[in-house]
mmCIF file of C-alpha atoms in Angstrom:
data_model
loop_
_atom_site.group_PDB
_atom_site.id
_atom_site.type_symbol
_atom_site.label_atom_id
_atom_site.label_comp_id
_atom_site.label_asym_id
_atom_site.label_seq_id
_atom_site.Cartn_x
_atom_site.Cartn_y
_atom_site.Cartn_z
ATOM 1 C CA UNK Q 1 18.272 41.277 22.696
ATOM 2 C CA UNK Q 2 20.616 38.624 22.716
ATOM 3 C CA UNK Q 3 19.915 35.392 20.730
ATOM 4 C CA UNK Q 4 19.600 33.253 23.825
ATOM 5 C CA UNK Q 5 16.843 35.651 25.290
ATOM 6 C CA UNK Q 6 15.011 35.878 21.856
ATOM 7 C CA UNK Q 7 15.181 32.327 21.590
ATOM 8 C CA UNK Q 8 13.610 31.730 25.129
ATOM 9 C CA UNK Q 9 10.581 34.271 24.267
ATOM 10 C CA UNK Q 10 10.147 32.212 20.824
ATOM 11 C CA UNK Q 11 9.967 28.778 22.527
ATOM 12 C CA UNK Q 12 7.478 30.124 25.096
ATOM 13 C CA UNK Q 13 5.008 31.634 22.642
ATOM 14 C CA UNK Q 14 5.446 29.331 19.860
ATOM 15 C CA UNK Q 15 5.594 25.543 18.407
ATOM 16 C CA UNK Q 16 9.284 25.913 17.970
ATOM 17 C CA UNK Q 17 10.052 22.073 16.981
ATOM 18 C CA UNK Q 18 13.616 22.799 15.981
ATOM 19 C CA UNK Q 19 16.632 24.699 15.862
ATOM 20 C CA UNK Q 20 20.408 24.253 14.987
ATOM 21 C CA UNK Q 21 23.572 26.377 15.934
ATOM 22 C CA UNK Q 22 26.740 26.599 13.847
ATOM 23 C CA UNK Q 23 29.978 24.584 14.435
ATOM 24 C CA UNK Q 24 30.870 26.929 17.204
ATOM 25 C CA UNK Q 25 27.838 26.863 19.080
ATOM 26 C CA UNK Q 26 27.757 30.709 18.930
ATOM 27 C CA UNK Q 27 25.095 31.561 16.827
ATOM 28 C CA UNK Q 28 21.400 29.844 15.700
ATOM 29 C CA UNK Q 29 21.675 29.343 11.954
ATOM 30 C CA UNK Q 30 18.308 27.394 11.525
ATOM 31 C CA UNK Q 31 14.707 27.890 12.993
ATOM 32 C CA UNK Q 32 11.550 25.652 12.561
ATOM 33 C CA UNK Q 33 8.341 26.762 13.731
ATOM 34 C CA UNK Q 34 5.391 24.838 12.956
ATOM 35 C CA UNK Q 35 1.439 23.519 13.134
ATOM 36 C CA UNK Q 36 1.011 26.551 15.096
ATOM 37 C CA UNK Q 37 -1.972 28.348 13.799
ATOM 38 C CA UNK Q 38 -1.452 31.516 16.484
ATOM 39 C CA UNK Q 39 1.482 32.371 14.471
ATOM 40 C CA UNK Q 40 0.128 35.053 12.138
ATOM 41 C CA UNK Q 41 3.205 37.038 11.185
ATOM 42 C CA UNK Q 42 7.021 36.585 11.340
ATOM 43 C CA UNK Q 43 7.927 36.885 15.128
ATOM 44 C CA UNK Q 44 10.212 40.128 15.704
ATOM 45 C CA UNK Q 45 12.723 37.632 17.990
ATOM 46 C CA UNK Q 46 13.728 36.427 14.581
ATOM 47 C CA UNK Q 47 15.750 39.781 14.339
ATOM 48 C CA UNK Q 48 18.138 38.761 17.014
ATOM 49 C CA UNK Q 49 19.812 36.368 14.955
ATOM 50 C CA UNK Q 50 21.870 37.948 12.715
ATOM 51 C CA UNK Q 51 23.282 34.405 11.249
ATOM 52 C CA UNK Q 52 20.637 32.739 10.195
ATOM 53 C CA UNK Q 53 20.924 30.814 7.041
ATOM 54 C CA UNK Q 54 17.250 28.792 7.341
ATOM 55 C CA UNK Q 55 14.032 29.796 8.351
ATOM 56 C CA UNK Q 56 11.051 27.174 8.137
ATOM 57 C CA UNK Q 57 7.701 28.377 9.301
ATOM 58 C CA UNK Q 58 4.990 25.739 8.394
ATOM 59 C CA UNK Q 59 1.554 24.986 8.615
ATOM 60 C CA UNK Q 60 1.154 28.125 10.354
ATOM 61 C CA UNK Q 61 -1.215 31.325 9.469
ATOM 62 C CA UNK Q 62 1.752 33.742 8.540
ATOM 63 C CA UNK Q 63 0.207 36.176 5.565
ATOM 64 C CA UNK Q 64 3.144 38.088 4.564
ATOM 65 C CA UNK Q 65 6.999 38.392 4.336
ATOM 66 C CA UNK Q 66 8.333 41.067 6.336
ATOM 67 C CA UNK Q 67 11.282 43.512 5.085
ATOM 68 C CA UNK Q 68 13.459 42.655 7.943
ATOM 69 C CA UNK Q 69 13.940 39.326 6.015
ATOM 70 C CA UNK Q 70 16.514 41.318 4.116
ATOM 71 C CA UNK Q 71 18.972 41.703 7.390
ATOM 72 C CA UNK Q 72 19.375 37.929 7.469
ATOM 73 C CA UNK Q 73 22.403 38.058 4.856
ATOM 74 C CA UNK Q 74 23.252 34.400 5.266
ATOM 75 C CA UNK Q 75 19.814 33.427 4.351
ATOM 76 C CA UNK Q 76 19.863 30.323 2.227
ATOM 77 C CA UNK Q 77 16.705 28.615 2.535
ATOM 78 C CA UNK Q 78 13.083 30.109 3.288
ATOM 79 C CA UNK Q 79 10.359 27.480 3.717
ATOM 80 C CA UNK Q 80 6.791 28.638 3.997
ATOM 81 C CA UNK Q 81 4.503 25.704 3.147
ATOM 82 C CA UNK Q 82 0.855 25.850 3.908
ATOM 83 C CA UNK Q 83 0.662 29.497 5.193
ATOM 84 C CA UNK Q 84 -1.828 32.038 3.371
ATOM 85 C CA UNK Q 85 0.907 34.426 2.196
ATOM 86 C CA UNK Q 86 -0.677 36.523 -0.172
ATOM 87 C CA UNK Q 87 2.556 38.189 -1.985
ATOM 88 C CA UNK Q 88 6.372 37.614 -2.667
ATOM 89 C CA UNK Q 89 7.670 40.770 -2.225
ATOM 90 C CA UNK Q 90 9.983 42.709 -4.489
ATOM 91 C CA UNK Q 91 12.546 43.195 -1.274
ATOM 92 C CA UNK Q 92 13.419 39.158 -1.263
ATOM 93 C CA UNK Q 93 15.750 39.701 -4.059
ATOM 94 C CA UNK Q 94 18.063 41.688 -1.895
ATOM 95 C CA UNK Q 95 18.110 38.330 0.188
ATOM 96 C CA UNK Q 96 21.763 37.803 -1.906
ATOM 97 C CA UNK Q 97 22.264 33.985 -0.983
ATOM 98 C CA UNK Q 98 18.900 32.571 -1.075
ATOM 99 C CA UNK Q 99 18.899 29.530 -3.266
ATOM 100 C CA UNK Q 100 16.031 27.223 -1.809
ATOM 101 C CA UNK Q 101 12.580 29.156 -1.707
ATOM 102 C CA UNK Q 102 9.559 26.739 -0.702
ATOM 103 C CA UNK Q 103 6.115 28.451 -1.170
ATOM 104 C CA UNK Q 104 4.260 25.379 -1.395
ATOM 105 C CA UNK Q 105 0.418 25.854 -0.785
ATOM 106 C CA UNK Q 106 0.333 29.566 -0.392
ATOM 107 C CA UNK Q 107 -1.735 32.021 -1.930
ATOM 108 C CA UNK Q 108 1.282 33.951 -3.919
ATOM 109 C CA UNK Q 109 -0.360 34.630 -7.351
ATOM 110 C CA UNK Q 110 3.665 35.859 -9.191
ATOM 111 C CA UNK Q 111 7.069 36.238 -8.600
ATOM 112 C CA UNK Q 112 8.255 39.430 -8.256
ATOM 113 C CA UNK Q 113 10.661 41.642 -10.613
ATOM 114 C CA UNK Q 114 14.139 41.271 -10.075
ATOM 115 C CA UNK Q 115 14.028 37.493 -9.220
ATOM 116 C CA UNK Q 116 16.252 36.440 -11.496
ATOM 117 C CA UNK Q 117 18.927 37.875 -9.324
ATOM 118 C CA UNK Q 118 18.912 35.554 -6.784
ATOM 119 C CA UNK Q 119 20.922 32.489 -6.878
ATOM 120 C CA UNK Q 120 17.860 29.866 -7.071
ATOM 121 C CA UNK Q 121 19.077 26.149 -7.360
ATOM 122 C CA UNK Q 122 15.784 25.008 -5.740
ATOM 123 C CA UNK Q 123 11.912 26.602 -5.988
ATOM 124 C CA UNK Q 124 8.884 24.585 -5.291
ATOM 125 C CA UNK Q 125 5.588 26.619 -6.170
ATOM 126 C CA UNK Q 126 2.993 23.622 -5.838
ATOM 127 C CA UNK Q 127 -0.326 24.402 -4.913
ATOM 128 C CA UNK Q 128 0.158 28.450 -5.386
ATOM 129 C CA UNK Q 129 -2.073 30.910 -7.411
ATOM 130 C CA UNK Q 130 0.690 31.183 -10.107
ATOM 131 C CA UNK Q 131 -0.906 30.106 -13.809
ATOM 132 C CA UNK Q 132 1.461 28.104 -16.015
ATOM 133 C CA UNK Q 133 5.000 28.234 -16.135
ATOM 134 C CA UNK Q 134 6.764 31.457 -14.912
ATOM 135 C CA UNK Q 135 9.324 32.473 -17.787
ATOM 136 C CA UNK Q 136 11.414 33.948 -15.163
ATOM 137 C CA UNK Q 137 12.510 30.259 -13.924
ATOM 138 C CA UNK Q 138 14.312 29.760 -17.318
ATOM 139 C CA UNK Q 139 17.089 32.259 -16.039
ATOM 140 C CA UNK Q 140 18.366 29.907 -13.261
ATOM 141 C CA UNK Q 141 20.560 27.962 -15.344
ATOM 142 C CA UNK Q 142 21.906 26.076 -12.199
ATOM 143 C CA UNK Q 143 18.116 24.828 -10.900
ATOM 144 C CA UNK Q 144 18.390 21.248 -9.239
ATOM 145 C CA UNK Q 145 15.002 21.422 -7.706
ATOM 146 C CA UNK Q 146 11.699 22.606 -8.888
ATOM 147 C CA UNK Q 147 8.105 22.174 -7.798
ATOM 148 C CA UNK Q 148 5.210 23.904 -10.072
ATOM 149 C CA UNK Q 149 1.963 24.743 -10.238
ATOM 150 C CA UNK Q 150 -0.666 22.216 -11.606
ATOM 151 C CA UNK Q 151 -0.452 22.900 -15.782
ATOM 152 C CA UNK Q 152 -1.750 21.347 -18.920
ATOM 153 C CA UNK Q 153 1.962 20.254 -19.953
ATOM 154 C CA UNK Q 154 5.782 21.578 -19.604
ATOM 155 C CA UNK Q 155 7.462 23.872 -21.974
ATOM 156 C CA UNK Q 156 9.332 22.270 -24.668
ATOM 157 C CA UNK Q 157 12.789 24.092 -23.287
ATOM 158 C CA UNK Q 158 12.428 22.081 -19.990
ATOM 159 C CA UNK Q 159 15.217 19.989 -21.595
ATOM 160 C CA UNK Q 160 17.472 23.331 -21.145
ATOM 161 C CA UNK Q 161 17.855 22.476 -17.228
ATOM 162 C CA UNK Q 162 20.862 20.459 -17.367
ATOM 163 C CA UNK Q 163 21.161 20.277 -13.589
ATOM 164 C CA UNK Q 164 17.338 19.772 -12.587
ATOM 165 C CA UNK Q 165 17.261 16.622 -10.509
ATOM 166 C CA UNK Q 166 13.989 16.763 -8.664
ATOM 167 C CA UNK Q 167 10.756 17.853 -10.175
ATOM 168 C CA UNK Q 168 7.003 17.923 -8.831
ATOM 169 C CA UNK Q 169 4.210 18.866 -10.685
ATOM 170 C CA UNK Q 170 0.682 18.015 -11.868
ATOM 171 C CA UNK Q 171 0.156 17.820 -15.465
ATOM 172 C CA UNK Q 172 -2.679 16.989 -17.843
ATOM 173 C CA UNK Q 173 -0.065 15.654 -20.463
ATOM 174 C CA UNK Q 174 3.154 14.218 -19.831
ATOM 175 C CA UNK Q 175 4.841 15.412 -22.734
ATOM 176 C CA UNK Q 176 8.445 16.225 -22.958
ATOM 177 C CA UNK Q 177 8.938 14.607 -19.656
ATOM 178 C CA UNK Q 178 11.692 11.950 -21.088
ATOM 179 C CA UNK Q 179 13.734 14.995 -22.344
ATOM 180 C CA UNK Q 180 14.987 15.934 -18.799
ATOM 181 C CA UNK Q 181 18.145 13.447 -18.517
ATOM 182 C CA UNK Q 182 19.132 14.810 -15.276
ATOM 183 C CA UNK Q 183 16.072 13.695 -13.323
ATOM 184 C CA UNK Q 184 16.568 11.578 -10.315
ATOM 185 C CA UNK Q 185 13.129 12.372 -8.421
ATOM 186 C CA UNK Q 186 10.141 12.534 -10.356
ATOM 187 C CA UNK Q 187 6.484 13.197 -8.885
ATOM 188 C CA UNK Q 188 3.231 13.585 -11.017
ATOM 189 C CA UNK Q 189 0.726 12.973 -8.361
ATOM 190 C CA UNK Q 190 -2.663 14.091 -8.991
ATOM 191 C CA UNK Q 191 -2.102 14.030 -12.848
ATOM 192 C CA UNK Q 192 -4.749 13.535 -15.290
ATOM 193 C CA UNK Q 193 -2.404 12.265 -18.431
ATOM 194 C CA UNK Q 194 -3.435 8.566 -19.750
ATOM 195 C CA UNK Q 195 0.339 7.574 -20.542
ATOM 196 C CA UNK Q 196 3.709 8.090 -19.563
ATOM 197 C CA UNK Q 197 5.881 8.902 -22.844
ATOM 198 C CA UNK Q 198 7.430 5.640 -24.116
ATOM 199 C CA UNK Q 199 11.163 7.475 -23.465
ATOM 200 C CA UNK Q 200 10.386 7.621 -19.925
ATOM 201 C CA UNK Q 201 12.473 4.530 -19.420
ATOM 202 C CA UNK Q 202 15.383 6.306 -21.220
ATOM 203 C CA UNK Q 203 16.007 8.509 -18.205
ATOM 204 C CA UNK Q 204 19.529 7.391 -16.790
ATOM 205 C CA UNK Q 205 19.620 8.559 -13.518
ATOM 206 C CA UNK Q 206 15.916 8.135 -12.037
ATOM 207 C CA UNK Q 207 15.858 6.877 -8.938
ATOM 208 C CA UNK Q 208 12.198 7.615 -7.666
ATOM 209 C CA UNK Q 209 8.886 7.697 -9.429
ATOM 210 C CA UNK Q 210 5.798 8.833 -7.838
ATOM 211 C CA UNK Q 211 2.554 8.418 -9.713
ATOM 212 C CA UNK Q 212 -0.192 8.398 -6.628
ATOM 213 C CA UNK Q 213 -3.563 9.015 -7.790
ATOM 214 C CA UNK Q 214 -3.003 9.016 -11.488
ATOM 215 C CA UNK Q 215 -6.209 7.833 -11.873
ATOM 216 C CA UNK Q 216 -6.505 7.889 -15.928
ATOM 217 C CA UNK Q 217 -3.121 6.124 -16.156
ATOM 218 C CA UNK Q 218 -3.693 3.110 -18.298
ATOM 219 C CA UNK Q 219 -0.135 1.630 -18.435
ATOM 220 C CA UNK Q 220 3.213 2.095 -18.079
ATOM 221 C CA UNK Q 221 6.043 2.612 -20.757
ATOM 222 C CA UNK Q 222 7.611 -0.569 -22.004
ATOM 223 C CA UNK Q 223 10.590 1.051 -21.596
ATOM 224 C CA UNK Q 224 11.061 0.965 -17.754
ATOM 225 C CA UNK Q 225 13.057 -1.925 -18.197
ATOM 226 C CA UNK Q 226 15.985 0.373 -18.581
ATOM 227 C CA UNK Q 227 16.002 2.576 -15.381
ATOM 228 C CA UNK Q 228 18.743 0.533 -13.660
ATOM 229 C CA UNK Q 229 18.822 3.182 -10.512
ATOM 230 C CA UNK Q 230 14.793 2.904 -10.218
ATOM 231 C CA UNK Q 231 14.506 2.069 -6.251
ATOM 232 C CA UNK Q 232 11.097 3.219 -5.209
ATOM 233 C CA UNK Q 233 7.820 3.168 -7.701
ATOM 234 C CA UNK Q 234 4.863 4.565 -6.280
ATOM 235 C CA UNK Q 235 1.625 3.744 -8.370
ATOM 236 C CA UNK Q 236 -0.928 4.424 -5.508
ATOM 237 C CA UNK Q 237 -4.461 5.006 -6.639
ATOM 238 C CA UNK Q 238 -3.724 4.251 -10.106
ATOM 239 C CA UNK Q 239 -6.958 2.406 -10.380
ATOM 240 C CA UNK Q 240 -6.995 2.133 -14.171
ATOM 241 C CA UNK Q 241 -3.551 -0.262 -14.263
ATOM 242 C CA UNK Q 242 -4.314 -3.352 -14.675
ATOM 243 C CA UNK Q 243 -0.336 -4.808 -14.702
ATOM 244 C CA UNK Q 244 3.184 -3.615 -14.953
ATOM 245 C CA UNK Q 245 5.484 -3.917 -17.951
ATOM 246 C CA UNK Q 246 7.342 -7.242 -18.423
ATOM 247 C CA UNK Q 247 10.573 -5.569 -18.782
ATOM 248 C CA UNK Q 248 10.348 -4.133 -15.182
ATOM 249 C CA UNK Q 249 11.564 -7.711 -13.660
ATOM 250 C CA UNK Q 250 15.243 -6.433 -14.804
ATOM 251 C CA UNK Q 251 14.954 -3.450 -12.740
ATOM 252 C CA UNK Q 252 15.967 -4.201 -8.943
ATOM 253 C CA UNK Q 253 13.456 -1.841 -7.057
ATOM 254 C CA UNK Q 254 13.423 -1.180 -3.608
ATOM 255 C CA UNK Q 255 9.877 -0.232 -2.873
ATOM 256 C CA UNK Q 256 7.013 -1.197 -5.122
ATOM 257 C CA UNK Q 257 3.760 0.572 -3.651
ATOM 258 C CA UNK Q 258 0.372 -0.705 -5.458
ATOM 259 C CA UNK Q 259 -1.897 1.030 -2.659
ATOM 260 C CA UNK Q 260 -5.322 1.274 -3.852
ATOM 261 C CA UNK Q 261 -4.650 -0.357 -7.310
ATOM 262 C CA UNK Q 262 -7.792 -2.346 -7.221
ATOM 263 C CA UNK Q 263 -7.559 -3.732 -10.884
ATOM 264 C CA UNK Q 264 -3.981 -4.878 -10.782
ATOM 265 C CA UNK Q 265 -4.225 -8.322 -11.950
ATOM 266 C CA UNK Q 266 -0.730 -9.344 -12.541
ATOM 267 C CA UNK Q 267 3.074 -8.204 -12.395
ATOM 268 C CA UNK Q 268 6.181 -9.714 -14.138
ATOM 269 C CA UNK Q 269 7.560 -12.729 -12.761
ATOM 270 C CA UNK Q 270 10.864 -12.727 -11.386
ATOM 271 C CA UNK Q 271 10.438 -9.117 -10.170
ATOM 272 C CA UNK Q 272 13.254 -7.847 -8.364
ATOM 273 C CA UNK Q 273 11.891 -6.188 -5.663
ATOM 274 C CA UNK Q 274 12.905 -5.811 -1.770
ATOM 275 C CA UNK Q 275 9.200 -4.688 -0.445
ATOM 276 C CA UNK Q 276 5.599 -4.888 -2.032
ATOM 277 C CA UNK Q 277 3.042 -2.780 -0.299
ATOM 278 C CA UNK Q 278 -0.550 -2.961 -1.138
ATOM 279 C CA UNK Q 279 -3.136 -1.283 1.447
ATOM 280 C CA UNK Q 280 -6.735 -0.843 0.878
ATOM 281 C CA UNK Q 281 -7.347 -3.109 -2.193
ATOM 282 C CA UNK Q 282 -10.194 -5.363 -3.410
ATOM 283 C CA UNK Q 283 -8.010 -7.714 -4.556
ATOM 284 C CA UNK Q 284 -9.849 -11.506 -4.173
ATOM 285 C CA UNK Q 285 -6.697 -13.187 -5.262
ATOM 286 C CA UNK Q 286 -2.937 -12.267 -5.011
ATOM 287 C CA UNK Q 287 -2.120 -10.985 -8.429
ATOM 288 C CA UNK Q 288 -0.602 -13.260 -10.576
ATOM 289 C CA UNK Q 289 3.306 -13.058 -10.373
ATOM 290 C CA UNK Q 290 3.794 -11.382 -7.018
ATOM 291 C CA UNK Q 291 4.467 -15.143 -5.385
ATOM 292 C CA UNK Q 292 7.008 -15.167 -8.116
ATOM 293 C CA UNK Q 293 8.968 -12.201 -7.225
ATOM 294 C CA UNK Q 294 12.115 -11.758 -5.115
ATOM 295 C CA UNK Q 295 10.483 -9.648 -2.355
ATOM 296 C CA UNK Q 296 11.600 -9.971 1.423
ATOM 297 C CA UNK Q 297 8.767 -8.113 2.516
ATOM 298 C CA UNK Q 298 5.369 -8.370 1.261
ATOM 299 C CA UNK Q 299 2.505 -6.378 3.123
ATOM 300 C CA UNK Q 300 -1.077 -6.469 1.610
ATOM 301 C CA UNK Q 301 -3.461 -5.105 4.175
ATOM 302 C CA UNK Q 302 -7.249 -4.511 4.131
ATOM 303 C CA UNK Q 303 -7.998 -6.942 1.458
ATOM 304 C CA UNK Q 304 -10.385 -9.450 0.374
ATOM 305 C CA UNK Q 305 -7.647 -12.573 -0.298
ATOM 306 C CA UNK Q 306 -9.009 -16.140 0.861
ATOM 307 C CA UNK Q 307 -6.362 -18.210 -0.364
ATOM 308 C CA UNK Q 308 -2.712 -17.521 -0.220
ATOM 309 C CA UNK Q 309 -1.697 -20.710 -1.653
ATOM 310 C CA UNK Q 310 1.747 -20.471 -4.072
ATOM 311 C CA UNK Q 311 3.061 -18.350 -1.423
ATOM 312 C CA UNK Q 312 5.851 -20.800 -0.745
ATOM 313 C CA UNK Q 313 7.450 -19.607 -3.829
ATOM 314 C CA UNK Q 314 8.569 -16.672 -2.175
ATOM 315 C CA UNK Q 315 12.107 -18.001 -1.132
ATOM 316 C CA UNK Q 316 13.764 -14.251 -0.095
ATOM 317 C CA UNK Q 317 10.417 -13.734 2.270
ATOM 318 C CA UNK Q 318 11.482 -12.395 5.730
ATOM 319 C CA UNK Q 319 8.071 -10.498 6.651
ATOM 320 C CA UNK Q 320 4.673 -11.221 5.916
ATOM 321 C CA UNK Q 321 1.715 -8.975 6.378
ATOM 322 C CA UNK Q 322 -1.694 -9.831 5.178
ATOM 323 C CA UNK Q 323 -4.172 -8.685 8.138
ATOM 324 C CA UNK Q 324 -7.664 -7.253 7.936
ATOM 325 C CA UNK Q 325 -8.872 -9.935 4.587
ATOM 326 C CA UNK Q 326 -10.544 -13.103 4.359
ATOM 327 C CA UNK Q 327 -8.112 -15.697 4.511
ATOM 328 C CA UNK Q 328 -9.616 -19.174 5.156
ATOM 329 C CA UNK Q 329 -6.494 -21.289 6.227
ATOM 330 C CA UNK Q 330 -2.551 -20.899 6.148
ATOM 331 C CA UNK Q 331 -1.522 -23.357 3.271
ATOM 332 C CA UNK Q 332 0.959 -25.972 4.024
ATOM 333 C CA UNK Q 333 3.511 -24.795 1.385
ATOM 334 C CA UNK Q 334 4.464 -21.678 3.648
ATOM 335 C CA UNK Q 335 7.149 -23.892 5.166
ATOM 336 C CA UNK Q 336 8.897 -23.644 2.123
ATOM 337 C CA UNK Q 337 9.588 -19.817 3.171
ATOM 338 C CA UNK Q 338 12.551 -20.807 5.344
ATOM 339 C CA UNK Q 339 13.878 -17.153 5.952
ATOM 340 C CA UNK Q 340 10.543 -16.221 7.309
ATOM 341 C CA UNK Q 341 10.735 -14.169 10.395
ATOM 342 C CA UNK Q 342 7.127 -12.500 10.578
ATOM 343 C CA UNK Q 343 3.997 -13.805 9.944
ATOM 344 C CA UNK Q 344 1.167 -11.087 10.479
ATOM 345 C CA UNK Q 345 -2.161 -12.690 9.907
ATOM 346 C CA UNK Q 346 -4.256 -10.815 12.259
ATOM 347 C CA UNK Q 347 -8.057 -9.960 11.229
ATOM 348 C CA UNK Q 348 -8.769 -12.908 8.863
ATOM 349 C CA UNK Q 349 -10.924 -15.927 8.699
ATOM 350 C CA UNK Q 350 -8.775 -18.555 9.356
ATOM 351 C CA UNK Q 351 -10.531 -21.575 11.110
ATOM 352 C CA UNK Q 352 -7.416 -23.819 12.254
ATOM 353 C CA UNK Q 353 -3.717 -24.074 11.378
ATOM 354 C CA UNK Q 354 -3.093 -27.919 11.319
ATOM 355 C CA UNK Q 355 -1.673 -28.027 8.126
ATOM 356 C CA UNK Q 356 0.762 -25.547 8.250
ATOM 357 C CA UNK Q 357 4.247 -25.786 9.577
ATOM 358 C CA UNK Q 358 5.586 -22.742 10.869
ATOM 359 C CA UNK Q 359 8.910 -22.741 12.621
ATOM 360 C CA UNK Q 360 8.384 -21.743 16.424
ATOM 361 C CA UNK Q 361 11.138 -19.165 15.428
ATOM 362 C CA UNK Q 362 8.464 -17.198 13.151
ATOM 363 C CA UNK Q 363 6.736 -14.566 15.074
ATOM 364 C CA UNK Q 364 2.944 -15.323 14.351
ATOM 365 C CA UNK Q 365 0.253 -13.415 14.751
ATOM 366 C CA UNK Q 366 -3.260 -14.401 14.324
ATOM 367 C CA UNK Q 367 -5.528 -11.957 17.074
ATOM 368 C CA UNK Q 368 -8.730 -11.491 15.291
ATOM 369 C CA UNK Q 369 -9.139 -15.257 13.831
ATOM 370 C CA UNK Q 370 -11.428 -18.325 14.967
ATOM 371 C CA UNK Q 371 -8.462 -20.379 15.234
ATOM 372 C CA UNK Q 372 -7.202 -17.570 17.648
ATOM 373 C CA UNK Q 373 -10.533 -16.923 19.464
ATOM 374 C CA UNK Q 374 -10.704 -20.606 19.948
ATOM 375 C CA UNK Q 375 -7.231 -21.006 21.773
ATOM 376 C CA UNK Q 376 -8.132 -17.945 24.403
ATOM 377 C CA UNK Q 377 -11.629 -19.566 25.145
ATOM 378 C CA UNK Q 378 -9.640 -23.156 25.692
ATOM 379 C CA UNK Q 379 -7.327 -21.460 28.010
#
């Protein structure tokens, strides 16, 4: 079967989201099939594509990896997220160029014998049935990306991975994290540890730190002010946190996410942050320090805040989104936000705008406030 015919059959039968040809447009090198529950096995049509470098079958019902996968001599990436695959077969080791293997949320229980023969630089095993840290992983000296199943703590030898830049794992203890000096992206979502190692701030390359729903985490290390390259900090659902370390105002953060952080009372004054997001919070007042940040975007959505007096201190503010709250009025000092372009206050309790001088150049939206409703009636 020729490639064109095979692709047409695939496209007709399955939800083929994406494909890619080589530079000469002669051969298909990547194919993506996703969100198709009718797909229970690798399509036979794939065998027509001898130059495949990437196979991505995502969110389907595939139960096994076929032996014909060894026919793809150029295969470098195999991504099988969210499929009920039960076994990683030993013949996978015959895919001599396979360096990125993503098995997230499958039913695989172990890695096969000879797995160390593969030139693995990226391996993701979150949500599998593998227990602990497989010893074979230590064979991959050039490992750059690693996702691990839920475990108590990392092995002390984790520092041996000198090129590891991405780590995703759910932990009970955060011990040894601060020894991985090459980390750029660290995801610890749903971990149950109470505190991060104080040395975490000494990871010189860290750019993204994801701590979503770490519900036992009650503080962040004071050394976080050393993370000069930190761009994204996601604290969504960290319900025990009451504040952020004062040293954090030394770090030029791109995005700070405080969604569902209901107990946050303060952030450091002078926080150098581009965008602040806080969705679904029970805040009755804005946490101390937010109005003293350098943020250009402030988004607090689904809240209980009644008063935003002090907003005028946000000299860099360009976009303000405070929808679905209990704000009673727009304070006069909002006129001091001279860079403001967008003001979203929909779904609050604002009665009038008499004391607020809002430039006509500001896109102001007040749908769902009493003042807006009256204007509609008057018209």
